[in-house]
Amino acid sequence: MSWSIHGGRGREILVNLRENQMKRRRAIQTLAGISVAGALPLPASPQQTSVAPNQPTGANQPPNETPKLDSAVAEAAAESVPRLFSSAQFGALGRLAELLMPAAGENPGAKEAGVAEFLDFLIGASPADRQTLYREGLDKLNVEARNRYGKHFAETTGTEAGTILAPLRRAWTDESPEDPLARFLQAAKQDVMEATLNSREWSVTRAKRSRRAGSLGMYWYPIE
């Protein structure tokens, strides 16, 4: 799978469908700052990226954002380091991603785009506070699911999960939420949306539409 993540709402998405193996290894080495003398997989515990010195601080400031990766690096997610998250956390992440971005018609959802696997890789290359935000947030989802329904969050129905995800229905503000779960859900929603819309699967679907529209004298542009 390939993903292309870039900053800015109006960003132009670059999609590279194939990169050779050596380029992927060098990309991961540059990102994580670790030696890749042997063959993949890489050692566990990826190094943290540095934080910009002019980044705002404060108790309610959102954690450092995930790094912006080009598709060559993101493609390596499918064959890189062991998972950052525990099995319970990863299951919760997969269910959350599926609920936030379900498949709709021809459009693939987060599940079809492999977003959980990609975020496991991406958050593993993020600053420590971003990793903590995700780990604690996913743990909280599982705790809430066990307390309310006696099951892991990954096993919840849409209705059951909806009650746990109630913080997402609160009015959007520019301020980071004080509630840790709400803060995590807000960050995860943005990450899941970007990863899905910038996935190879989504791009291929849009390209097919573009070809069909072209026969009618119409023009569609891949992921804008």
Short mmCIF file of C-alpha atoms in Angstrom, two decimals, residues 7-203:
data_model
loop_
_atom_site.label_atom_id
_atom_site.label_comp_id
_atom_site.label_asym_id
_atom_site.label_seq_id
_atom_site.Cartn_x
_atom_site.Cartn_y
_atom_site.Cartn_z
CA GLY A 7 0.57 19.53 5.28
CA GLY A 8 -2.06 22.13 4.45
CA ARG A 9 -5.73 21.76 3.61
CA GLY A 10 -5.22 22.68 -0.03
CA ARG A 11 -2.17 20.49 -0.49
CA GLU A 12 -1.43 18.72 -3.77
CA ILE A 13 -1.23 14.98 -3.15
CA LEU A 14 1.70 13.07 -4.56
CA VAL A 15 1.05 9.38 -5.15
CA ASN A 16 3.97 7.10 -5.97
CA LEU A 17 2.70 3.65 -6.83
CA ARG A 18 6.05 1.87 -6.72
CA GLU A 19 9.46 2.44 -5.18
CA ASN A 20 12.35 0.02 -5.17
CA GLN A 21 13.31 -1.76 -1.95
CA MET A 22 16.54 0.14 -1.34
CA LYS A 23 14.82 3.51 -1.56
CA ARG A 24 12.25 2.43 1.01
CA ARG A 25 15.01 1.33 3.38
CA ARG A 26 16.89 4.60 3.00
CA ALA A 27 13.67 6.55 3.54
CA ILE A 28 12.95 4.75 6.81
CA GLN A 29 16.55 5.18 7.93
CA THR A 30 16.35 8.92 7.31
CA LEU A 31 13.02 9.21 9.10
CA ALA A 32 13.75 7.08 12.13
CA GLY A 33 17.44 7.87 12.48
CA ILE A 34 18.44 4.26 12.92
CA SER A 35 20.90 2.03 11.09
CA VAL A 36 19.60 -0.33 8.46
CA ALA A 37 22.70 -2.40 7.88
CA GLY A 38 20.75 -5.64 7.65
CA ALA A 39 17.54 -6.64 5.99
CA LEU A 40 14.12 -5.51 7.17
CA PRO A 41 12.35 -5.65 9.58
CA LEU A 42 14.00 -2.86 11.51
CA PRO A 43 14.63 -3.02 15.27
CA ALA A 44 11.78 -2.09 17.59
CA SER A 45 11.45 1.23 19.42
CA PRO A 46 11.78 3.74 16.55
CA GLN A 47 13.57 6.94 17.43
CA GLN A 48 11.54 10.04 18.13
CA THR A 49 11.66 12.96 15.75
CA SER A 50 12.71 16.35 17.09
CA VAL A 51 10.19 19.03 18.07
CA ALA A 52 10.34 22.43 16.45
CA PRO A 53 11.70 25.00 18.94
CA ASN A 54 8.98 27.53 18.19
CA GLN A 55 6.12 25.14 18.83
CA PRO A 56 3.54 26.49 21.36
CA THR A 57 3.39 24.92 24.79
CA GLY A 58 0.70 24.60 27.40
CA ALA A 59 -1.37 22.02 29.19
CA ASN A 60 -4.13 22.05 26.61
CA GLN A 61 -1.99 22.42 23.53
CA PRO A 62 -2.35 19.47 21.15
CA PRO A 63 0.58 17.03 21.16
CA ASN A 64 3.19 17.32 18.45
CA GLU A 65 1.63 16.33 15.17
CA THR A 66 2.58 13.25 13.26
CA PRO A 67 5.41 13.71 10.75
CA LYS A 68 4.54 14.51 7.15
CA LEU A 69 5.70 11.59 5.03
CA ASP A 70 5.96 11.10 1.31
CA SER A 71 4.62 7.92 -0.20
CA ALA A 72 8.04 6.27 -0.48
CA VAL A 73 8.35 6.24 3.30
CA ALA A 74 4.71 5.40 3.89
CA GLU A 75 4.87 2.45 1.51
CA ALA A 76 7.42 0.88 3.83
CA ALA A 77 4.83 0.72 6.61
CA ALA A 78 3.66 -2.63 5.36
CA GLU A 79 7.10 -4.18 5.93
CA SER A 80 8.77 -2.16 8.65
CA VAL A 81 9.13 -2.38 12.43
CA PRO A 82 6.95 -4.45 14.75
CA ARG A 83 3.74 -2.81 15.86
CA LEU A 84 3.88 0.12 18.23
CA PHE A 85 0.51 -0.73 19.75
CA SER A 86 -0.53 -3.77 21.75
CA SER A 87 -3.01 -6.14 20.13
CA ALA A 88 -5.87 -4.62 22.14
CA GLN A 89 -4.82 -1.09 21.21
CA PHE A 90 -4.40 -2.01 17.55
CA GLY A 91 -7.82 -3.65 17.50
CA ALA A 92 -9.36 -0.50 18.97
CA LEU A 93 -7.56 1.64 16.40
CA GLY A 94 -8.83 -0.49 13.54
CA ARG A 95 -12.41 -0.30 14.79
CA LEU A 96 -12.17 3.44 15.39
CA ALA A 97 -10.78 4.05 11.90
CA GLU A 98 -13.53 1.93 10.35
CA LEU A 99 -16.21 3.92 12.19
CA LEU A 100 -14.69 7.30 11.34
CA MET A 101 -14.20 6.59 7.63
CA PRO A 102 -16.46 3.75 6.46
CA ALA A 103 -16.57 2.62 2.85
CA ALA A 104 -19.24 4.41 0.81
CA GLY A 105 -20.23 3.19 -2.63
CA GLU A 106 -17.09 2.88 -4.74
CA ASN A 107 -15.04 4.83 -2.22
CA PRO A 108 -12.86 2.64 0.00
CA GLY A 109 -12.97 3.25 3.72
CA ALA A 110 -10.20 3.28 6.29
CA LYS A 111 -10.38 -0.49 6.63
CA GLU A 112 -9.93 -1.10 2.92
CA ALA A 113 -7.10 1.46 2.78
CA GLY A 114 -5.17 -0.22 5.61
CA VAL A 115 -5.24 2.95 7.69
CA ALA A 116 -4.76 1.22 11.05
CA GLU A 117 -1.56 -0.44 9.83
CA PHE A 118 -0.31 2.84 8.42
CA LEU A 119 -1.04 4.82 11.59
CA ASP A 120 0.69 2.16 13.65
CA PHE A 121 3.79 2.86 11.56
CA LEU A 122 3.34 6.63 11.46
CA ILE A 123 2.65 7.16 15.16
CA GLY A 124 5.65 4.95 15.89
CA ALA A 125 7.77 7.58 14.09
CA SER A 126 6.11 10.48 15.91
CA PRO A 127 7.19 12.39 19.04
CA ALA A 128 6.68 10.74 22.42
CA ASP A 129 3.70 12.89 23.41
CA ARG A 130 1.87 11.90 20.22
CA GLN A 131 2.50 8.24 20.96
CA THR A 132 1.25 8.72 24.52
CA LEU A 133 -1.88 10.47 23.27
CA TYR A 134 -2.72 7.50 21.05
CA ARG A 135 -1.82 4.77 23.51
CA GLU A 136 -3.77 6.31 26.36
CA GLY A 137 -6.68 7.17 24.09
CA LEU A 138 -6.94 3.64 22.73
CA ASP A 139 -6.67 2.22 26.24
CA LYS A 140 -9.51 4.51 27.31
CA LEU A 141 -11.70 3.22 24.47
CA ASN A 142 -11.13 -0.34 25.65
CA VAL A 143 -11.79 0.55 29.29
CA GLU A 144 -15.05 2.26 28.37
CA ALA A 145 -16.12 -0.69 26.22
CA ARG A 146 -15.37 -3.20 28.98
CA ASN A 147 -17.13 -1.13 31.65
CA ARG A 148 -20.24 -0.58 29.56
CA TYR A 149 -20.53 -3.71 27.45
CA GLY A 150 -18.04 -6.25 28.80
CA LYS A 151 -16.01 -6.41 25.59
CA HIS A 152 -13.09 -4.79 23.81
CA PHE A 153 -13.79 -1.71 21.73
CA ALA A 154 -12.90 -3.69 18.60
CA GLU A 155 -15.93 -5.91 19.29
CA THR A 156 -18.50 -3.16 19.79
CA THR A 157 -21.44 -2.62 17.49
CA GLY A 158 -21.96 0.72 15.79
CA THR A 159 -24.55 1.73 18.39
CA GLU A 160 -22.35 0.72 21.31
CA ALA A 161 -19.31 2.48 19.88
CA GLY A 162 -21.40 5.57 19.22
CA THR A 163 -22.02 6.11 22.91
CA ILE A 164 -18.31 5.86 23.67
CA LEU A 165 -17.46 8.27 20.86
CA ALA A 166 -19.89 10.90 22.13
CA PRO A 167 -17.08 13.48 22.59
CA LEU A 168 -16.83 13.68 18.79
CA ARG A 169 -20.32 15.16 18.66
CA ARG A 170 -19.36 18.18 20.70
CA ALA A 171 -19.09 21.52 18.93
CA TRP A 172 -15.74 22.03 17.19
CA THR A 173 -13.51 24.77 18.56
CA ASP A 174 -9.99 26.00 17.82
CA GLU A 175 -8.95 25.14 21.36
CA SER A 176 -7.69 21.66 22.13
CA PRO A 177 -10.23 19.84 24.37
CA GLU A 178 -9.37 19.50 28.04
CA ASP A 179 -10.78 15.97 28.18
CA PRO A 180 -7.96 13.56 27.20
CA LEU A 181 -10.32 11.21 25.36
CA ALA A 182 -11.85 14.05 23.37
CA ARG A 183 -8.37 15.35 22.55
CA PHE A 184 -7.33 11.92 21.28
CA LEU A 185 -10.50 11.43 19.24
CA GLN A 186 -10.09 14.83 17.62
CA ALA A 187 -6.51 14.03 16.61
CA ALA A 188 -7.34 10.50 15.47
CA LYS A 189 -10.26 11.69 13.35
CA GLN A 190 -8.00 14.08 11.44
CA ASP A 191 -5.28 11.46 11.00
CA VAL A 192 -7.72 8.77 9.84
CA MET A 193 -9.34 11.10 7.31
CA GLU A 194 -6.01 12.23 5.85
CA ALA A 195 -4.61 8.70 5.69
CA THR A 196 -7.74 7.40 3.95
CA LEU A 197 -8.05 10.22 1.43
CA ASN A 198 -4.34 10.03 0.61
CA SER A 199 -4.19 6.24 0.34
CA ARG A 200 -3.34 4.38 -2.82
CA GLU A 201 -6.75 2.69 -2.75
CA TRP A 202 -8.59 6.02 -2.70
CA SER A 203 -6.39 7.45 -5.45
#
